[in-house]
Coordinates of C-alpha atoms in Angstrom, one line a residue:
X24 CA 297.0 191.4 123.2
X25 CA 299.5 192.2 126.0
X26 CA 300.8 195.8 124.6
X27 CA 297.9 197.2 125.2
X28 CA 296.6 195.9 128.2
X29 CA 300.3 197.4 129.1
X30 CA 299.5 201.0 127.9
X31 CA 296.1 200.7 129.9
X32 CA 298.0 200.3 132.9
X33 CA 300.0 203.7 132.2
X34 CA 303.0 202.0 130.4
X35 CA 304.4 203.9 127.6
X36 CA 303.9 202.6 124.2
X37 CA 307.3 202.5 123.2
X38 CA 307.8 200.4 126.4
X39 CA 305.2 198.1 126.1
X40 CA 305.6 197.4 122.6
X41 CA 309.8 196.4 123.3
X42 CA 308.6 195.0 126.4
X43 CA 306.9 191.7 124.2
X44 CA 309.6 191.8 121.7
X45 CA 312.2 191.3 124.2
X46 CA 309.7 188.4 126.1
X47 CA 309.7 187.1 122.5
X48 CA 313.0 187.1 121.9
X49 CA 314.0 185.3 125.2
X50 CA 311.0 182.9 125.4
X51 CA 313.3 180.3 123.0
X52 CA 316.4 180.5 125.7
X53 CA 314.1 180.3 129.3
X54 CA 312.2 177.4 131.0
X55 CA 309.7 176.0 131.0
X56 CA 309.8 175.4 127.1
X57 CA 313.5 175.9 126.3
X58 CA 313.1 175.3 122.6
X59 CA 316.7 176.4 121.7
X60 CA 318.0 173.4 124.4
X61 CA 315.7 171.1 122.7
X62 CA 317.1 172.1 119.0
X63 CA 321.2 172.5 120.5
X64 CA 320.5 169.1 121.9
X65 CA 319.3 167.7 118.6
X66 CA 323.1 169.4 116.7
X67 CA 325.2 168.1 119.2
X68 CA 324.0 164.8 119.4
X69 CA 322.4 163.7 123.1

């Protein structure tokens, strides 16, 4: 669990804890995985 390891380290909780969602949020858009290319690829076609 990475929020807490974060609040170990002298994060703030609040911090840590929107800190994942946003690395959640963004993991579909960025490499290495890009699942949202993968699935826009699949709608369009190519």
């Amino acid at each position: 669990m990475a929020a807490p390891a974060l609040v170990e380290l002298g994060v703030q909780p609040l911090a840590a804890h929107l800190f994942i969602l946003y690395f959640g949020v963004i993991a579909d858009l960025t490499p290495p995985v890009a699942v949202a290319a993968y699935a826009g690829a699949g709608i369009s076609g190519d």
